[in-house]
Amino acid sequence: MRETPIYYYSSSSGLVRTFAEHLQRPVFNLAEREVRTSEVDGPWVLLTPSYKSGNATNDTIPEAVKRFLRKPANRRAMVGVMGSGNRNFGRYYQQAARDIARASGRPILLEFELSGTPWDVAECRRIMADLDAALDRSEPPSEAV
Ligand SMILES: Cc1cc2nc3c(=O)[nH]c(=O)nc-3n(C[C@H](O)[C@H](O)[C@H](O)COP(=O)(O)O)c2cc1C
């Protein structure tokens, strides 16, 4: 059964990377140029932190995530969104993940703070295993349509 990959962005503080590396499945860091300029080979899940800048008009979506989502093939194959944030940011908590979910019509699968707790890691593994099984049961997309 295919293991649905997670594409994530993590800054130099590396909190999201720490979380992703505990998942025991294919994970790719969009901070790496060759990853953010690549094209996916099937369904995938986005994991993004939110980064509020000083400028009130700026959104909180990391530039590398925007870059990756510029490719229509990547946008089409994204099946869900996960977010890492910090509740200290109040109404901006998880804004990047929530904005992308709203704009794309894909569900938020998980939200956690910073690098997550062991419970968050276990929950993510469970959600992804369920997703792998669901995608395995679904019809592969036909080239004819
Ligand atoms: C400058 C800065 C801005 C942030 N803005 C937000 C925000 O708007 N909303 C939020 O939920 N978390 C915010 N956070 C928290 C980060 O999203 C969170 O710590 C995340 O785990 C960082 O992941 P990373 O270390 O892998 O980059 C911010 C953190 C920093 C340092």
Short mmCIF file of N, CA and C and ligand atoms in Angstrom, two decimals:
data_model
loop_
_atom_site.label_atom_id
_atom_site.label_comp_id
_atom_site.label_asym_id
_atom_site.label_seq_id
_atom_site.Cartn_x
_atom_site.Cartn_y
_atom_site.Cartn_z
N MET A 1 0.84 -1.20 0.00
CA MET A 1 0.00 0.00 0.00
C MET A 1 0.88 1.25 0.00
N ARG A 2 0.51 2.22 -0.83
CA ARG A 2 1.31 3.46 -0.90
C ARG A 2 1.21 4.23 0.42
N GLU A 3 2.36 4.73 0.88
CA GLU A 3 2.35 5.60 2.06
C GLU A 3 2.25 7.04 1.56
N THR A 4 1.14 7.69 1.87
CA THR A 4 0.91 9.06 1.42
C THR A 4 2.01 9.96 2.00
N PRO A 5 2.75 10.65 1.14
CA PRO A 5 3.83 11.49 1.67
C PRO A 5 3.31 12.79 2.29
N ILE A 6 4.11 13.32 3.21
CA ILE A 6 3.81 14.63 3.80
C ILE A 6 4.89 15.60 3.34
N TYR A 7 4.47 16.68 2.73
CA TYR A 7 5.37 17.77 2.37
C TYR A 7 5.20 18.84 3.43
N TYR A 8 6.31 19.24 4.06
CA TYR A 8 6.21 20.21 5.14
C TYR A 8 7.20 21.33 4.93
N TYR A 9 6.91 22.46 5.59
CA TYR A 9 7.91 23.52 5.63
C TYR A 9 8.35 23.66 7.07
N SER A 10 9.65 23.83 7.28
CA SER A 10 10.17 24.07 8.61
C SER A 10 11.29 25.09 8.51
N SER A 11 11.24 26.10 9.39
CA SER A 11 12.28 27.14 9.37
C SER A 11 13.51 26.63 10.10
N SER A 12 14.47 27.51 10.32
CA SER A 12 15.72 27.07 10.97
C SER A 12 15.49 26.62 12.42
N SER A 13 14.37 27.04 13.03
CA SER A 13 14.10 26.55 14.40
C SER A 13 13.71 25.07 14.40
N GLY A 14 13.24 24.55 13.26
CA GLY A 14 13.11 23.11 13.06
C GLY A 14 12.03 22.38 13.85
N LEU A 15 11.05 23.11 14.36
CA LEU A 15 10.02 22.44 15.19
C LEU A 15 9.19 21.47 14.35
N VAL A 16 8.77 21.91 13.18
CA VAL A 16 7.94 21.05 12.33
C VAL A 16 8.77 19.86 11.81
N ARG A 17 10.05 20.11 11.55
CA ARG A 17 10.91 19.02 11.08
C ARG A 17 11.03 17.93 12.15
N THR A 18 11.18 18.35 13.39
CA THR A 18 11.26 17.39 14.51
C THR A 18 10.02 16.51 14.53
N PHE A 19 8.85 17.16 14.39
CA PHE A 19 7.58 16.42 14.37
C PHE A 19 7.57 15.45 13.18
N ALA A 20 7.88 15.97 12.00
CA ALA A 20 7.76 15.17 10.76
C ALA A 20 8.67 13.94 10.82
N GLU A 21 9.83 14.11 11.40
CA GLU A 21 10.80 13.01 11.42
C GLU A 21 10.40 11.88 12.37
N HIS A 22 9.38 12.12 13.21
CA HIS A 22 8.88 11.06 14.09
C HIS A 22 7.76 10.24 13.45
N LEU A 23 7.38 10.59 12.22
CA LEU A 23 6.16 9.99 11.66
C LEU A 23 6.40 8.63 10.99
N GLN A 24 7.63 8.28 10.72
CA GLN A 24 7.96 6.99 10.10
C GLN A 24 7.21 6.77 8.79
N ARG A 25 7.27 7.79 7.94
CA ARG A 25 6.72 7.69 6.58
C ARG A 25 7.47 8.70 5.71
N PRO A 26 7.29 8.66 4.40
CA PRO A 26 8.01 9.62 3.56
C PRO A 26 7.61 11.06 3.88
N VAL A 27 8.60 11.88 4.21
CA VAL A 27 8.36 13.30 4.48
C VAL A 27 9.39 14.12 3.71
N PHE A 28 8.96 15.26 3.19
CA PHE A 28 9.84 16.09 2.35
C PHE A 28 9.79 17.53 2.83
N ASN A 29 10.96 18.14 2.97
CA ASN A 29 11.04 19.49 3.52
C ASN A 29 11.07 20.54 2.40
N LEU A 30 10.03 21.36 2.35
CA LEU A 30 9.93 22.38 1.30
C LEU A 30 10.95 23.50 1.47
N ALA A 31 11.68 23.50 2.58
CA ALA A 31 12.78 24.46 2.73
C ALA A 31 13.92 24.12 1.77
N GLU A 32 13.93 22.87 1.27
CA GLU A 32 14.96 22.46 0.31
C GLU A 32 14.49 22.79 -1.11
N ARG A 33 15.37 23.47 -1.83
CA ARG A 33 15.00 23.97 -3.16
C ARG A 33 14.49 22.86 -4.09
N GLU A 34 15.22 21.71 -4.11
CA GLU A 34 14.82 20.65 -5.05
C GLU A 34 13.46 20.06 -4.67
N VAL A 35 13.07 20.18 -3.42
CA VAL A 35 11.75 19.69 -3.01
C VAL A 35 10.67 20.68 -3.44
N ARG A 36 10.88 21.96 -3.14
CA ARG A 36 9.79 22.92 -3.45
C ARG A 36 9.63 23.18 -4.94
N THR A 37 10.63 22.80 -5.76
CA THR A 37 10.47 22.96 -7.21
C THR A 37 10.04 21.65 -7.88
N SER A 38 9.75 20.61 -7.07
CA SER A 38 9.40 19.30 -7.63
C SER A 38 7.90 19.18 -7.85
N GLU A 39 7.50 18.08 -8.51
CA GLU A 39 6.09 17.79 -8.73
C GLU A 39 5.77 16.45 -8.08
N VAL A 40 4.62 16.36 -7.40
CA VAL A 40 4.26 15.14 -6.67
C VAL A 40 3.89 14.03 -7.65
N ASP A 41 3.95 12.77 -7.17
CA ASP A 41 3.60 11.63 -8.02
C ASP A 41 2.29 10.99 -7.59
N GLY A 42 1.49 11.71 -6.79
CA GLY A 42 0.21 11.18 -6.33
C GLY A 42 -0.27 11.97 -5.14
N PRO A 43 -1.33 11.48 -4.48
CA PRO A 43 -1.91 12.22 -3.35
C PRO A 43 -0.87 12.50 -2.25
N TRP A 44 -0.99 13.66 -1.64
CA TRP A 44 -0.04 14.08 -0.60
C TRP A 44 -0.74 15.00 0.40
N VAL A 45 -0.09 15.17 1.54
CA VAL A 45 -0.64 16.02 2.61
C VAL A 45 0.36 17.14 2.91
N LEU A 46 -0.17 18.34 3.09
CA LEU A 46 0.67 19.49 3.45
C LEU A 46 0.70 19.68 4.97
N LEU A 47 1.88 19.94 5.52
CA LEU A 47 2.03 20.31 6.93
C LEU A 47 2.77 21.64 6.97
N THR A 48 2.09 22.67 7.45
CA THR A 48 2.72 23.99 7.43
C THR A 48 2.62 24.71 8.77
N PRO A 49 3.68 25.42 9.16
CA PRO A 49 3.55 26.34 10.29
C PRO A 49 2.92 27.65 9.78
N SER A 50 2.53 28.53 10.68
CA SER A 50 2.07 29.87 10.31
C SER A 50 3.16 30.86 10.73
N TYR A 51 3.40 31.85 9.90
CA TYR A 51 4.39 32.88 10.24
C TYR A 51 3.83 34.26 10.02
N LYS A 52 3.36 34.87 11.11
CA LYS A 52 2.83 36.23 11.02
C LYS A 52 4.00 37.20 11.01
N SER A 53 4.01 38.04 10.00
CA SER A 53 5.07 39.06 9.97
C SER A 53 4.54 40.33 10.63
N GLY A 54 5.39 41.33 10.77
CA GLY A 54 4.98 42.59 11.39
C GLY A 54 3.91 43.32 10.60
N ASN A 55 3.91 43.11 9.30
CA ASN A 55 2.98 43.81 8.41
C ASN A 55 1.58 43.19 8.50
N ALA A 56 0.61 43.98 8.94
CA ALA A 56 -0.75 43.46 9.16
C ALA A 56 -1.40 42.94 7.88
N THR A 57 -0.97 43.45 6.72
CA THR A 57 -1.61 43.01 5.47
C THR A 57 -1.00 41.71 4.95
N ASN A 58 0.16 41.30 5.48
CA ASN A 58 0.78 40.06 5.02
C ASN A 58 0.04 38.85 5.54
N ASP A 59 0.02 37.78 4.75
CA ASP A 59 -0.55 36.54 5.26
C ASP A 59 0.53 35.79 6.02
N THR A 60 0.21 34.59 6.48
CA THR A 60 1.16 33.86 7.33
C THR A 60 1.69 32.60 6.65
N ILE A 61 1.44 32.47 5.34
CA ILE A 61 1.85 31.25 4.62
C ILE A 61 3.32 31.36 4.21
N PRO A 62 4.16 30.40 4.61
CA PRO A 62 5.58 30.46 4.23
C PRO A 62 5.74 30.50 2.71
N GLU A 63 6.71 31.29 2.24
CA GLU A 63 6.94 31.48 0.81
C GLU A 63 7.17 30.14 0.09
N ALA A 64 7.88 29.22 0.73
CA ALA A 64 8.18 27.92 0.09
C ALA A 64 6.90 27.12 -0.16
N VAL A 65 5.93 27.27 0.74
CA VAL A 65 4.64 26.57 0.58
C VAL A 65 3.89 27.17 -0.61
N LYS A 66 3.89 28.50 -0.67
CA LYS A 66 3.22 29.16 -1.81
C LYS A 66 3.84 28.72 -3.12
N ARG A 67 5.16 28.66 -3.13
CA ARG A 67 5.89 28.29 -4.34
C ARG A 67 5.48 26.88 -4.81
N PHE A 68 5.42 25.95 -3.86
CA PHE A 68 5.06 24.56 -4.18
C PHE A 68 3.63 24.48 -4.70
N LEU A 69 2.75 25.26 -4.10
CA LEU A 69 1.32 25.23 -4.48
C LEU A 69 1.04 25.98 -5.77
N ARG A 70 2.05 26.66 -6.31
CA ARG A 70 1.84 27.36 -7.58
C ARG A 70 1.66 26.36 -8.72
N LYS A 71 2.21 25.15 -8.57
CA LYS A 71 2.07 24.13 -9.62
C LYS A 71 0.67 23.51 -9.55
N PRO A 72 -0.13 23.63 -10.62
CA PRO A 72 -1.49 23.08 -10.61
C PRO A 72 -1.52 21.59 -10.25
N ALA A 73 -0.54 20.81 -10.72
CA ALA A 73 -0.54 19.37 -10.43
C ALA A 73 -0.39 19.13 -8.92
N ASN A 74 0.41 19.94 -8.26
CA ASN A 74 0.57 19.80 -6.82
C ASN A 74 -0.71 20.21 -6.08
N ARG A 75 -1.33 21.29 -6.55
CA ARG A 75 -2.58 21.73 -5.91
C ARG A 75 -3.67 20.66 -6.04
N ARG A 76 -3.78 20.11 -7.25
CA ARG A 76 -4.82 19.10 -7.51
C ARG A 76 -4.68 17.88 -6.63
N ALA A 77 -3.44 17.41 -6.41
CA ALA A 77 -3.21 16.14 -5.71
C ALA A 77 -3.17 16.28 -4.19
N MET A 78 -3.22 17.51 -3.69
CA MET A 78 -3.21 17.70 -2.23
C MET A 78 -4.54 17.23 -1.65
N VAL A 79 -4.48 16.32 -0.66
CA VAL A 79 -5.73 15.77 -0.13
C VAL A 79 -6.09 16.30 1.25
N GLY A 80 -5.18 16.96 1.93
CA GLY A 80 -5.49 17.49 3.26
C GLY A 80 -4.36 18.36 3.77
N VAL A 81 -4.68 19.08 4.86
CA VAL A 81 -3.74 20.06 5.41
C VAL A 81 -3.59 19.84 6.90
N MET A 82 -2.34 19.93 7.38
CA MET A 82 -2.06 19.91 8.82
C MET A 82 -1.31 21.19 9.18
N GLY A 83 -1.48 21.64 10.43
CA GLY A 83 -0.83 22.88 10.82
C GLY A 83 -0.11 22.78 12.13
N SER A 84 1.03 23.49 12.20
CA SER A 84 1.72 23.70 13.48
C SER A 84 1.66 25.19 13.77
N GLY A 85 1.32 25.53 15.01
CA GLY A 85 1.24 26.94 15.37
C GLY A 85 1.53 27.13 16.84
N ASN A 86 1.19 28.33 17.29
CA ASN A 86 1.42 28.68 18.69
C ASN A 86 0.22 29.53 19.13
N ARG A 87 -0.49 29.06 20.16
CA ARG A 87 -1.71 29.75 20.59
C ARG A 87 -1.47 31.18 21.06
N ASN A 88 -0.21 31.52 21.36
CA ASN A 88 0.10 32.91 21.74
C ASN A 88 -0.23 33.89 20.63
N PHE A 89 -0.37 33.40 19.39
CA PHE A 89 -0.67 34.28 18.27
C PHE A 89 -2.17 34.56 18.14
N GLY A 90 -2.95 34.09 19.10
CA GLY A 90 -4.37 34.49 19.20
C GLY A 90 -5.15 34.21 17.95
N ARG A 91 -5.74 35.25 17.37
CA ARG A 91 -6.63 35.02 16.22
C ARG A 91 -5.86 34.56 14.99
N TYR A 92 -4.55 34.66 15.02
CA TYR A 92 -3.75 34.17 13.90
C TYR A 92 -3.31 32.72 14.09
N TYR A 93 -3.76 32.09 15.18
CA TYR A 93 -3.39 30.69 15.43
C TYR A 93 -3.76 29.83 14.22
N GLN A 94 -2.78 29.14 13.67
CA GLN A 94 -2.98 28.22 12.53
C GLN A 94 -3.53 28.92 11.28
N GLN A 95 -3.28 30.20 11.16
CA GLN A 95 -3.89 30.91 10.03
C GLN A 95 -3.44 30.36 8.68
N ALA A 96 -2.17 30.00 8.54
CA ALA A 96 -1.68 29.52 7.23
C ALA A 96 -2.42 28.25 6.82
N ALA A 97 -2.46 27.26 7.72
CA ALA A 97 -3.13 25.99 7.40
C ALA A 97 -4.62 26.23 7.11
N ARG A 98 -5.25 27.09 7.93
CA ARG A 98 -6.69 27.33 7.74
C ARG A 98 -6.98 28.08 6.45
N ASP A 99 -6.14 29.05 6.10
CA ASP A 99 -6.33 29.78 4.84
C ASP A 99 -6.19 28.84 3.63
N ILE A 100 -5.18 27.98 3.69
CA ILE A 100 -4.95 27.06 2.55
C ILE A 100 -6.11 26.06 2.45
N ALA A 101 -6.57 25.56 3.61
CA ALA A 101 -7.69 24.61 3.60
C ALA A 101 -8.94 25.26 3.00
N ARG A 102 -9.20 26.50 3.40
CA ARG A 102 -10.39 27.20 2.90
C ARG A 102 -10.27 27.44 1.40
N ALA A 103 -9.12 27.94 0.98
CA ALA A 103 -8.94 28.28 -0.44
C ALA A 103 -8.98 27.04 -1.33
N SER A 104 -8.51 25.90 -0.82
CA SER A 104 -8.41 24.69 -1.66
C SER A 104 -9.61 23.77 -1.51
N GLY A 105 -10.42 24.00 -0.47
CA GLY A 105 -11.55 23.11 -0.22
C GLY A 105 -11.13 21.77 0.37
N ARG A 106 -9.87 21.66 0.83
CA ARG A 106 -9.40 20.42 1.45
C ARG A 106 -9.54 20.52 2.97
N PRO A 107 -9.70 19.37 3.65
CA PRO A 107 -9.91 19.41 5.11
C PRO A 107 -8.62 19.63 5.91
N ILE A 108 -8.79 20.25 7.07
CA ILE A 108 -7.72 20.28 8.08
C ILE A 108 -7.74 18.90 8.75
N LEU A 109 -6.63 18.19 8.69
CA LEU A 109 -6.58 16.84 9.26
C LEU A 109 -6.07 16.84 10.70
N LEU A 110 -5.23 17.83 11.05
CA LEU A 110 -4.63 17.89 12.39
C LEU A 110 -4.03 19.27 12.63
N GLU A 111 -4.19 19.76 13.85
CA GLU A 111 -3.51 20.99 14.25
C GLU A 111 -2.80 20.71 15.57
N PHE A 112 -1.57 21.20 15.71
CA PHE A 112 -0.84 21.03 16.96
C PHE A 112 0.06 22.24 17.18
N GLU A 113 0.59 22.34 18.41
CA GLU A 113 1.47 23.46 18.72
C GLU A 113 2.94 23.03 18.64
N LEU A 114 3.77 23.94 18.12
CA LEU A 114 5.24 23.80 18.10
C LEU A 114 5.64 22.45 17.48
N SER A 115 6.43 21.63 18.18
CA SER A 115 6.81 20.34 17.59
C SER A 115 5.87 19.21 18.00
N GLY A 116 4.75 19.56 18.63
CA GLY A 116 3.74 18.55 18.97
C GLY A 116 4.13 17.73 20.19
N THR A 117 3.13 17.05 20.74
CA THR A 117 3.34 16.14 21.88
C THR A 117 3.41 14.71 21.34
N PRO A 118 3.84 13.75 22.15
CA PRO A 118 3.79 12.35 21.70
C PRO A 118 2.38 11.95 21.26
N TRP A 119 1.36 12.52 21.91
CA TRP A 119 -0.02 12.23 21.51
C TRP A 119 -0.27 12.76 20.10
N ASP A 120 0.20 13.96 19.80
CA ASP A 120 0.02 14.53 18.46
C ASP A 120 0.69 13.64 17.40
N VAL A 121 1.89 13.15 17.72
CA VAL A 121 2.60 12.28 16.77
C VAL A 121 1.81 11.00 16.53
N ALA A 122 1.31 10.39 17.61
CA ALA A 122 0.53 9.15 17.48
C ALA A 122 -0.75 9.40 16.69
N GLU A 123 -1.40 10.55 16.96
CA GLU A 123 -2.64 10.91 16.26
C GLU A 123 -2.36 11.10 14.77
N CYS A 124 -1.27 11.73 14.46
CA CYS A 124 -0.91 11.95 13.06
C CYS A 124 -0.66 10.62 12.36
N ARG A 125 0.05 9.72 13.01
CA ARG A 125 0.31 8.40 12.41
C ARG A 125 -1.01 7.68 12.13
N ARG A 126 -1.95 7.76 13.07
CA ARG A 126 -3.24 7.09 12.92
C ARG A 126 -4.02 7.70 11.75
N ILE A 127 -4.08 9.04 11.70
CA ILE A 127 -4.81 9.73 10.63
C ILE A 127 -4.22 9.37 9.27
N MET A 128 -2.90 9.33 9.19
CA MET A 128 -2.24 9.03 7.91
C MET A 128 -2.45 7.57 7.50
N ALA A 129 -2.44 6.68 8.47
CA ALA A 129 -2.69 5.26 8.16
C ALA A 129 -4.11 5.08 7.63
N ASP A 130 -5.08 5.77 8.25
CA ASP A 130 -6.46 5.73 7.76
C ASP A 130 -6.55 6.29 6.34
N LEU A 131 -5.84 7.37 6.11
CA LEU A 131 -5.85 8.00 4.79
C LEU A 131 -5.24 7.06 3.74
N ASP A 132 -4.13 6.42 4.07
CA ASP A 132 -3.52 5.45 3.14
C ASP A 132 -4.53 4.38 2.74
N ALA A 133 -5.25 3.86 3.73
CA ALA A 133 -6.22 2.79 3.47
C ALA A 133 -7.37 3.30 2.62
N ALA A 134 -7.85 4.52 2.91
CA ALA A 134 -8.97 5.08 2.15
C ALA A 134 -8.56 5.32 0.70
N LEU A 135 -7.35 5.83 0.49
CA LEU A 135 -6.89 6.09 -0.87
C LEU A 135 -6.67 4.78 -1.62
N ASP A 136 -6.25 3.74 -0.90
CA ASP A 136 -6.03 2.43 -1.49
C ASP A 136 -7.34 1.83 -2.01
N ARG A 137 -8.43 2.11 -1.27
CA ARG A 137 -9.76 1.59 -1.66
C ARG A 137 -10.37 2.36 -2.82
N SER A 138 -9.97 3.63 -2.96
CA SER A 138 -10.63 4.48 -3.97
C SER A 138 -10.07 4.16 -5.35
N GLU A 139 -10.87 4.44 -6.36
CA GLU A 139 -10.48 4.21 -7.74
C GLU A 139 -9.26 5.07 -8.09
N PRO A 140 -8.26 4.50 -8.77
CA PRO A 140 -7.20 5.37 -9.26
C PRO A 140 -7.77 6.30 -10.32
N PRO A 141 -7.30 7.55 -10.42
CA PRO A 141 -7.85 8.46 -11.41
C PRO A 141 -7.63 7.93 -12.82
N SER A 142 -8.69 7.96 -13.63
CA SER A 142 -8.60 7.45 -15.00
C SER A 142 -7.96 8.48 -15.90
N GLU A 143 -7.07 8.03 -16.79
CA GLU A 143 -6.43 8.93 -17.76
C GLU A 143 -7.47 9.43 -18.77
N ALA A 144 -8.55 8.63 -18.91
CA ALA A 144 -9.51 8.92 -19.98
C ALA A 144 -10.41 10.12 -19.65
N VAL A 145 -10.56 10.46 -18.37
CA VAL A 145 -11.48 11.57 -18.04
C VAL A 145 -10.74 12.88 -17.78
C1 LIG B 1 8.03 35.22 13.81
C2 LIG B 1 7.04 34.13 14.13
C3 LIG B 1 5.70 34.28 13.73
C4 LIG B 1 4.75 33.30 14.03
N1 LIG B 1 3.45 33.49 13.65
C5 LIG B 1 2.50 32.56 13.99
C6 LIG B 1 1.13 32.76 13.64
O1 LIG B 1 0.73 33.75 13.03
N2 LIG B 1 0.23 31.80 14.01
C7 LIG B 1 0.60 30.67 14.69
O2 LIG B 1 -0.26 29.85 14.99
N3 LIG B 1 1.91 30.46 15.02
C8 LIG B 1 2.85 31.37 14.70
N4 LIG B 1 4.17 31.15 15.01
C9 LIG B 1 4.55 29.88 15.63
C10 LIG B 1 5.14 28.89 14.63
O3 LIG B 1 4.23 28.64 13.56
C11 LIG B 1 5.42 27.56 15.34
O4 LIG B 1 6.37 27.79 16.38
C12 LIG B 1 5.95 26.47 14.41
O5 LIG B 1 6.03 25.26 15.15
C13 LIG B 1 7.32 26.80 13.84
O6 LIG B 1 7.80 25.72 13.07
P1 LIG B 1 9.30 25.66 12.53
O7 LIG B 1 10.21 25.83 13.73
O8 LIG B 1 9.44 24.29 11.95
O9 LIG B 1 9.49 26.73 11.51
C14 LIG B 1 5.14 32.11 14.73
C15 LIG B 1 6.49 31.95 15.12
C16 LIG B 1 7.43 32.94 14.83
C17 LIG B 1 8.86 32.74 15.26
#
